[in-house]
């Protein structure tokens, strides 16, 4: 069988580990042949392919990013998109397609598999950890580790100058990175998209920290929204899936804190640093297992499914289930962190 592989959406530590596992097991145990598609859904849309064999995946386990490239291309909005994808798959004799991505990439896979009969198997990928069908997605652990290290470093400079440091991390609709890194890094305030925040309350926590002769660290997810305001946007442009570009809430909040408390405040936006670099040991482990089980699903002809982590087991769930709703932070978990605010 010839199997296609693509990686879509934002890049993520662990993508190469998935590709490596798929190819190694697929070639060695099942005798499959692989075609890689470049830059997510753009590859099958525009017939842009790359050879995938065992020599091509040697040494890529610890590498960040993806050897296949990625993009946020949405083939469902492209002219004749579905037909073009079918033509590309037929041209290369691809009988199954493994799609590695987040909500948008997998949402396309679910549609193509369900409505158009294209045999797809999904692998969940997002540093935001917001896919409801799996306990964890690879890339999340690495992102949390990077954010935590940054917070650790910022504590010393904050205390040296007795200033407020606002750390903006990724998290469009879910605050998992902010919550985990904020708790692990000893932040004094954590703000997430699931809970609108009161700026006056934030300032009160900041002032309380200064009264104890310590400089506060505020961790805010990019999608966090003030109680009496709107989401802060970098600009109004949309990507092909209709998402606006976030970032800016950290800078806005720092200015508000400085204006209301009189204390100097600075912002650090971690941005794409969270996506880059070598994956953590956990993410390599999880990504590898996802890849091994994804090629098993192809071998079994179990299309329209996605591999997922449940406890320590890898299971298969319908792709549509994985993209039906986002996994957001439980209010009870956020309440636990409140003990350390202020």
Coordinates of N, CA, C and O in Angstrom, one line a residue, residues 189-310:
X189 N 0.1 35.8 39.3 CA -1.2 35.9 38.7 C -1.1 35.1 37.4 O -0.2 35.1 36.7
X190 N -2.2 34.3 37.2 CA -2.4 33.6 35.9 C -3.7 33.9 35.3 O -4.7 33.8 36.0
X191 N -3.7 34.3 34.0 CA -4.9 34.7 33.4 C -5.1 33.9 32.1 O -4.2 33.7 31.3
X192 N -6.3 33.3 32.0 CA -6.6 32.4 30.9 C -7.9 32.8 30.2 O -8.7 33.5 30.7
X193 N -8.0 32.3 28.9 CA -9.2 32.6 28.1 C -10.5 32.2 28.7 O -11.5 32.8 28.5
X194 N -10.5 31.1 29.5 CA -11.8 30.6 30.0 C -12.4 31.4 31.1 O -13.6 31.3 31.4
X195 N -11.6 32.3 31.7 CA -12.1 33.2 32.8 C -11.7 34.6 32.5 O -10.6 35.0 32.5
X196 N -12.7 35.4 32.2 CA -12.5 36.9 32.0 C -11.9 37.5 33.3 O -12.3 37.1 34.4
X197 N -10.9 38.4 33.1 CA -10.2 38.9 34.3 C -10.6 40.3 34.6 O -10.9 41.1 33.7
X198 N -10.5 40.7 35.9 CA -10.8 42.0 36.4 C -9.5 42.7 36.5 O -8.6 42.3 37.4
X199 N -9.2 43.8 35.8 CA -7.9 44.5 35.8 C -7.7 45.0 37.2 O -6.5 45.0 37.7
X200 N -8.7 45.5 37.9 CA -8.5 46.1 39.2 C -8.1 45.0 40.2 O -7.2 45.2 41.1
X201 N -8.6 43.8 40.0 CA -8.2 42.6 40.9 C -6.8 42.3 40.6 O -6.0 42.0 41.5
X202 N -6.4 42.3 39.3 CA -5.0 42.0 39.0 C -4.1 43.0 39.6 O -3.0 42.7 40.2
X203 N -4.4 44.3 39.6 CA -3.6 45.3 40.2 C -3.5 45.2 41.7 O -2.5 45.4 42.3
X204 N -4.6 44.7 42.3 CA -4.6 44.5 43.7 C -3.7 43.3 44.1 O -2.9 43.4 45.1
X205 N -3.7 42.3 43.3 CA -2.7 41.2 43.5 C -1.3 41.7 43.4 O -0.4 41.3 44.1
X206 N -1.1 42.5 42.4 CA 0.3 43.0 42.1 C 0.8 43.9 43.3 O 1.9 43.7 43.8
X207 N -0.1 44.7 43.8 CA 0.2 45.6 44.9 C 0.5 44.8 46.1 O 1.4 45.1 46.9
X208 N -0.3 43.8 46.3 CA 0.0 42.9 47.5 C 1.3 42.3 47.5 O 2.0 42.1 48.5
X209 N 1.7 41.8 46.3 CA 3.1 41.2 46.1 C 4.2 42.2 46.5 O 5.2 41.9 47.1
X210 N 4.0 43.5 46.0 CA 5.0 44.5 46.3 C 5.1 44.8 47.8 O 6.2 45.1 48.4
X211 N 3.9 44.8 48.5 CA 3.9 45.0 50.0 C 4.7 44.0 50.7 O 5.2 44.2 51.8
X212 N 4.8 42.8 50.1 CA 5.6 41.7 50.7 C 7.1 41.8 50.3 O 7.8 40.8 50.5
X213 N 7.4 42.9 49.6 CA 8.8 43.1 49.1 C 9.3 42.1 48.1 O 10.5 41.8 48.0
X214 N 8.3 41.7 47.2 CA 8.7 40.8 46.1 C 8.1 41.5 44.8 O 7.1 42.1 44.9
X215 N 8.8 41.2 43.7 CA 8.3 41.7 42.4 C 7.4 40.6 41.8 O 7.8 39.5 41.7
X216 N 6.2 41.0 41.3 CA 5.3 40.0 40.8 C 5.5 39.6 39.3 O 6.0 40.4 38.5
X217 N 5.2 38.4 39.0 CA 5.1 37.8 37.7 C 3.7 37.5 37.3 O 3.0 36.8 38.1
X218 N 3.2 38.1 36.2 CA 1.9 37.8 35.7 C 2.0 37.0 34.4 O 2.6 37.5 33.5
X219 N 1.4 35.9 34.4 CA 1.3 35.0 33.2 C 0.0 35.2 32.6 O -1.1 34.9 33.2
X220 N -0.1 35.5 31.3 CA -1.4 35.7 30.6 C -1.4 35.0 29.3 O -0.4 35.1 28.5
X221 N -2.4 34.2 29.0 CA -2.6 33.6 27.7 C -3.0 34.6 26.7 O -3.7 35.5 27.0
X222 N -2.6 34.4 25.5 CA -2.8 35.4 24.4 C -4.3 35.6 24.2 O -4.7 36.7 23.7
X223 N -5.1 34.6 24.5 CA -6.6 34.8 24.3 C -7.4 35.2 25.5 O -8.6 35.3 25.5
X224 N -6.7 35.6 26.6 CA -7.4 36.1 27.8 C -8.0 37.4 27.5 O -7.5 38.3 26.7
X225 N -9.2 37.6 28.1 CA -10.0 38.8 27.8 C -10.4 39.5 29.1 O -10.8 38.9 30.0
X226 N -10.2 40.9 29.2 CA -10.7 41.6 30.4 C -12.2 41.5 30.5 O -12.9 41.5 29.5
X227 N -12.6 41.6 31.8 CA -14.1 41.5 32.0 C -14.9 42.6 31.3 O -16.0 42.3 30.8
X228 N -14.3 43.8 31.3 CA -15.1 44.9 30.7 C -14.4 45.4 29.4 O -14.3 46.6 29.2
X229 N -14.1 44.4 28.6 CA -13.5 44.8 27.3 C -13.5 43.7 26.3 O -14.2 42.7 26.5
X230 N -12.8 43.8 25.2 CA -12.8 42.9 24.1 C -11.4 42.2 24.0 O -10.4 42.7 24.6
X231 N -11.3 41.1 23.2 CA -10.0 40.5 23.0 C -9.1 41.5 22.3 O -9.4 42.2 21.4
X232 N -7.8 41.5 22.8 CA -6.8 42.3 22.3 C -6.2 41.6 21.1 O -5.7 40.5 21.2
X233 N -6.2 42.3 19.9 CA -5.7 41.7 18.6 C -4.5 42.4 18.1 O -4.3 43.6 18.3
X234 N -3.6 41.6 17.5 CA -2.4 42.2 16.8 C -2.9 43.0 15.6 O -2.4 44.1 15.4
X235 N -3.8 42.4 14.8 CA -4.4 43.1 13.7 C -5.7 42.4 13.4 O -6.1 41.5 14.0
X236 N -6.3 42.9 12.3 CA -7.7 42.3 12.0 C -7.6 41.3 10.9 O -8.7 40.8 10.4
X237 N -6.4 40.9 10.4 CA -6.3 40.0 9.3 C -6.7 38.6 9.8 O -6.5 38.2 10.9
X238 N -7.2 37.8 8.8 CA -7.7 36.4 9.1 C -6.8 35.4 8.3 O -6.4 35.7 7.2
X239 N -6.6 34.2 8.9 CA -6.0 33.2 8.1 C -7.0 32.4 7.3 O -8.2 32.8 7.3
X240 N -6.7 31.3 6.6 CA -7.6 30.7 5.7 C -8.7 29.9 6.5 O -9.7 29.5 5.9
X241 N -8.5 29.7 7.8 CA -9.6 29.1 8.6 C -10.4 30.1 9.4 O -11.2 29.8 10.2
X242 N -10.1 31.4 9.1 CA -10.9 32.5 9.7 C -10.5 32.9 11.1 O -11.2 33.6 11.8
X243 N -9.2 32.6 11.5 CA -8.7 33.0 12.8 C -8.0 34.3 12.7 O -7.2 34.5 11.8
X244 N -8.2 35.2 13.7 CA -7.5 36.4 13.8 C -6.1 36.1 14.4 O -5.9 35.1 15.1
X245 N -5.1 37.0 14.1 CA -3.8 36.9 14.8 C -3.9 37.5 16.1 O -4.2 38.7 16.3
X246 N -3.6 36.7 17.1 CA -3.6 37.2 18.5 C -2.2 37.7 18.9 O -1.2 37.5 18.2
X247 N -2.1 38.2 20.1 CA -0.9 38.8 20.7 C -1.2 40.3 20.9 O -1.7 41.0 20.0
X248 N -0.8 40.7 22.1 CA -1.0 42.1 22.4 C -1.6 42.3 23.8 O -1.5 43.4 24.3
X249 N -2.3 41.3 24.3 CA -2.9 41.5 25.6 C -1.8 41.7 26.7 O -2.1 42.4 27.7
X250 N -0.7 41.1 26.6 CA 0.4 41.3 27.6 C 0.8 42.7 27.6 O 1.0 43.3 28.7
X251 N 1.1 43.3 26.5 CA 1.5 44.7 26.4 C 0.4 45.7 26.9 O 0.7 46.6 27.7
X252 N -0.8 45.4 26.5 CA -2.0 46.2 27.0 C -2.1 46.1 28.6 O -2.2 47.1 29.2
X253 N -1.9 44.9 29.1 CA -2.1 44.7 30.5 C -1.0 45.4 31.3 O -1.2 46.0 32.3
X254 N 0.3 45.3 30.8 CA 1.4 46.0 31.4 C 1.2 47.5 31.6 O 1.4 48.1 32.6
X255 N 0.7 48.1 30.5 CA 0.4 49.5 30.5 C -0.7 49.8 31.5 O -0.6 50.8 32.3
X256 N -1.7 49.0 31.6 CA -2.8 49.2 32.6 C -2.3 49.1 34.0 O -2.6 49.9 34.9
X257 N -1.5 48.1 34.3 CA -0.9 47.9 35.6 C 0.0 49.1 36.0 O -0.1 49.6 37.1
X258 N 0.8 49.5 35.1 CA 1.7 50.7 35.4 C 0.9 51.9 35.6 O 1.2 52.7 36.6
X259 N -0.2 52.1 34.8 CA -1.0 53.3 35.0 C -1.8 53.3 36.3 O -1.9 54.4 37.0
X260 N -2.3 52.1 36.7 CA -3.1 52.1 37.9 C -2.4 51.9 39.2 O -2.9 52.2 40.3
X261 N -1.2 51.3 39.2 CA -0.4 51.1 40.4 C 0.8 52.0 40.6 O 1.3 52.1 41.7
X262 N 1.2 52.6 39.5 CA 2.4 53.4 39.5 C 3.7 52.6 39.6 O 4.8 53.2 39.7
X263 N 3.6 51.4 39.4 CA 4.8 50.5 39.4 C 5.2 50.2 38.0 O 4.4 50.1 37.1
X264 N 6.5 50.2 37.7 CA 7.1 49.9 36.4 C 6.7 48.5 36.0 O 6.8 47.6 36.8
X265 N 6.2 48.4 34.8 CA 5.8 47.1 34.2 C 6.4 46.9 32.8 O 6.5 47.8 32.0
X266 N 6.8 45.6 32.6 CA 7.4 45.3 31.3 C 6.8 44.0 30.8 O 6.2 43.2 31.6
X267 N 6.8 43.8 29.5 CA 6.2 42.6 28.9 C 7.2 41.7 28.2 O 8.1 42.2 27.5
X268 N 7.0 40.4 28.3 CA 7.8 39.4 27.5 C 6.8 38.6 26.8 O 6.0 37.9 27.4
X269 N 6.8 38.6 25.5 CA 5.9 37.8 24.7 C 6.8 36.6 24.2 O 7.7 36.8 23.3
X270 N 6.5 35.4 24.6 CA 7.2 34.2 24.2 C 7.0 33.8 22.8 O 7.8 33.3 22.1
X271 N 5.7 33.9 22.4 CA 5.4 33.7 21.0 C 5.9 32.4 20.4 O 5.8 31.3 21.1
X272 N 6.6 32.4 19.3 CA 6.9 31.2 18.6 C 8.1 30.5 19.2 O 8.4 29.3 18.8
X273 N 8.8 31.1 20.2 CA 9.8 30.4 21.0 C 9.2 29.1 21.6 O 9.9 28.1 21.7
X274 N 7.9 29.1 21.9 CA 7.3 28.0 22.5 C 7.2 26.8 21.6 O 7.0 25.7 22.0
X275 N 7.1 27.1 20.3 CA 7.0 26.1 19.3 C 8.3 25.4 18.8 O 8.3 24.4 18.2
X276 N 9.4 26.2 19.1 CA 10.6 25.8 18.5 C 11.5 24.9 19.3 O 11.2 24.6 20.4
X277 N 12.6 24.4 18.7 CA 13.6 23.6 19.4 C 13.2 22.2 19.5 O 12.2 21.7 19.0
X278 N 14.1 21.5 20.2 CA 14.0 20.0 20.3 C 12.9 19.6 21.3 O 12.6 20.3 22.3
X279 N 12.1 18.6 20.9 CA 11.0 18.1 21.8 C 11.5 17.5 23.1 O 12.6 16.9 23.1
X280 N 10.7 17.6 24.1 CA 11.0 17.0 25.4 C 11.0 15.5 25.3 O 10.4 14.9 24.3
X281 N 11.5 14.8 26.3 CA 11.4 13.3 26.3 C 10.0 12.8 26.2 O 9.7 11.9 25.5
X282 N 9.1 13.5 27.0 CA 7.7 13.0 27.0 C 7.1 13.2 25.6 O 6.4 12.3 25.1
X283 N 7.3 14.3 25.0 CA 6.8 14.6 23.6 C 7.3 13.6 22.6 O 6.6 13.2 21.7
X284 N 8.6 13.3 22.7 CA 9.2 12.3 21.8 C 8.5 10.9 22.0 O 8.2 10.2 21.0
X285 N 8.3 10.6 23.2 CA 7.6 9.3 23.6 C 6.2 9.2 23.0 O 5.8 8.3 22.4
X286 N 5.4 10.3 23.3 CA 4.0 10.3 22.9 C 3.9 10.4 21.4 O 3.1 9.7 20.8
X287 N 4.7 11.2 20.7 CA 4.6 11.4 19.3 C 5.0 10.0 18.6 O 4.4 9.7 17.6
X288 N 6.0 9.4 19.1 CA 6.4 8.1 18.6 C 5.3 7.0 18.7 O 4.9 6.3 17.7
X289 N 4.6 7.0 19.8 CA 3.5 6.0 20.0 C 2.4 6.4 19.1 O 1.7 5.5 18.5
X290 N 2.1 7.7 19.0 CA 1.0 8.1 18.1 C 1.3 7.6 16.6 O 0.4 7.1 15.9
X291 N 2.5 7.8 16.2 CA 2.9 7.3 14.9 C 2.8 5.8 14.7 O 2.3 5.4 13.6
X292 N 3.2 5.1 15.6 CA 3.1 3.6 15.6 C 1.7 3.1 15.5 O 1.3 2.2 14.7
X293 N 0.8 3.8 16.2 CA -0.6 3.4 16.2 C -1.3 3.9 15.0 O -2.3 3.3 14.6
X294 N -0.9 5.0 14.5 CA -1.5 5.6 13.3 C -1.4 4.6 12.1 O -2.3 4.4 11.3
X295 N -0.1 4.1 11.9 CA 0.1 3.2 10.8 C -0.6 1.9 11.0 O -1.1 1.2 10.1
X296 N -0.8 1.5 12.3 CA -1.6 0.3 12.6 C -3.1 0.5 12.1 O -3.7 -0.4 11.6
X297 N -3.6 1.7 12.4 CA -5.0 2.0 12.0 C -5.1 1.9 10.4 O -6.1 1.4 9.9
X298 N -4.1 2.4 9.7 CA -4.1 2.3 8.3 C -4.1 0.9 7.8 O -4.8 0.5 7.0
X299 N -3.2 0.1 8.5 CA -3.1 -1.3 8.1 C -4.5 -2.0 8.3 O -4.8 -2.9 7.6
X300 N -5.2 -1.6 9.4 CA -6.5 -2.3 9.7 C -7.6 -1.7 8.9 O -8.7 -2.2 9.0
X301 N -7.3 -0.7 8.1 CA -8.4 0.0 7.3 C -9.4 0.7 8.1 O -10.5 0.9 7.7
X302 N -8.9 1.2 9.3 CA -9.8 1.9 10.2 C -9.8 3.4 10.0 O -9.2 4.2 10.7
X303 N -10.3 3.8 8.8 CA -10.2 5.2 8.4 C -11.3 6.0 9.0 O -12.3 5.5 9.5
X304 N -11.1 7.3 9.0 CA -12.0 8.3 9.7 C -11.8 8.3 11.2 O -12.6 8.8 12.0
X305 N -10.6 7.7 11.7 CA -10.3 7.7 13.1 C -9.1 8.5 13.4 O -8.3 8.8 12.5
X306 N -8.9 8.8 14.6 CA -7.7 9.5 15.1 C -7.2 8.8 16.3 O -7.9 8.2 17.1
X307 N -5.9 8.7 16.4 CA -5.3 8.1 17.6 C -5.3 9.1 18.7 O -5.1 10.3 18.5
X308 N -5.5 8.6 20.0 CA -5.6 9.4 21.1 C -5.0 8.8 22.4 O -5.0 7.5 22.4
X309 N -4.5 9.6 23.3 CA -4.0 9.1 24.6 C -5.1 9.1 25.6 O -5.7 10.1 25.9
X310 N -5.4 7.9 26.2 CA -6.3 7.8 27.3 C -5.6 7.1 28.4 O -5.4 5.9 28.4

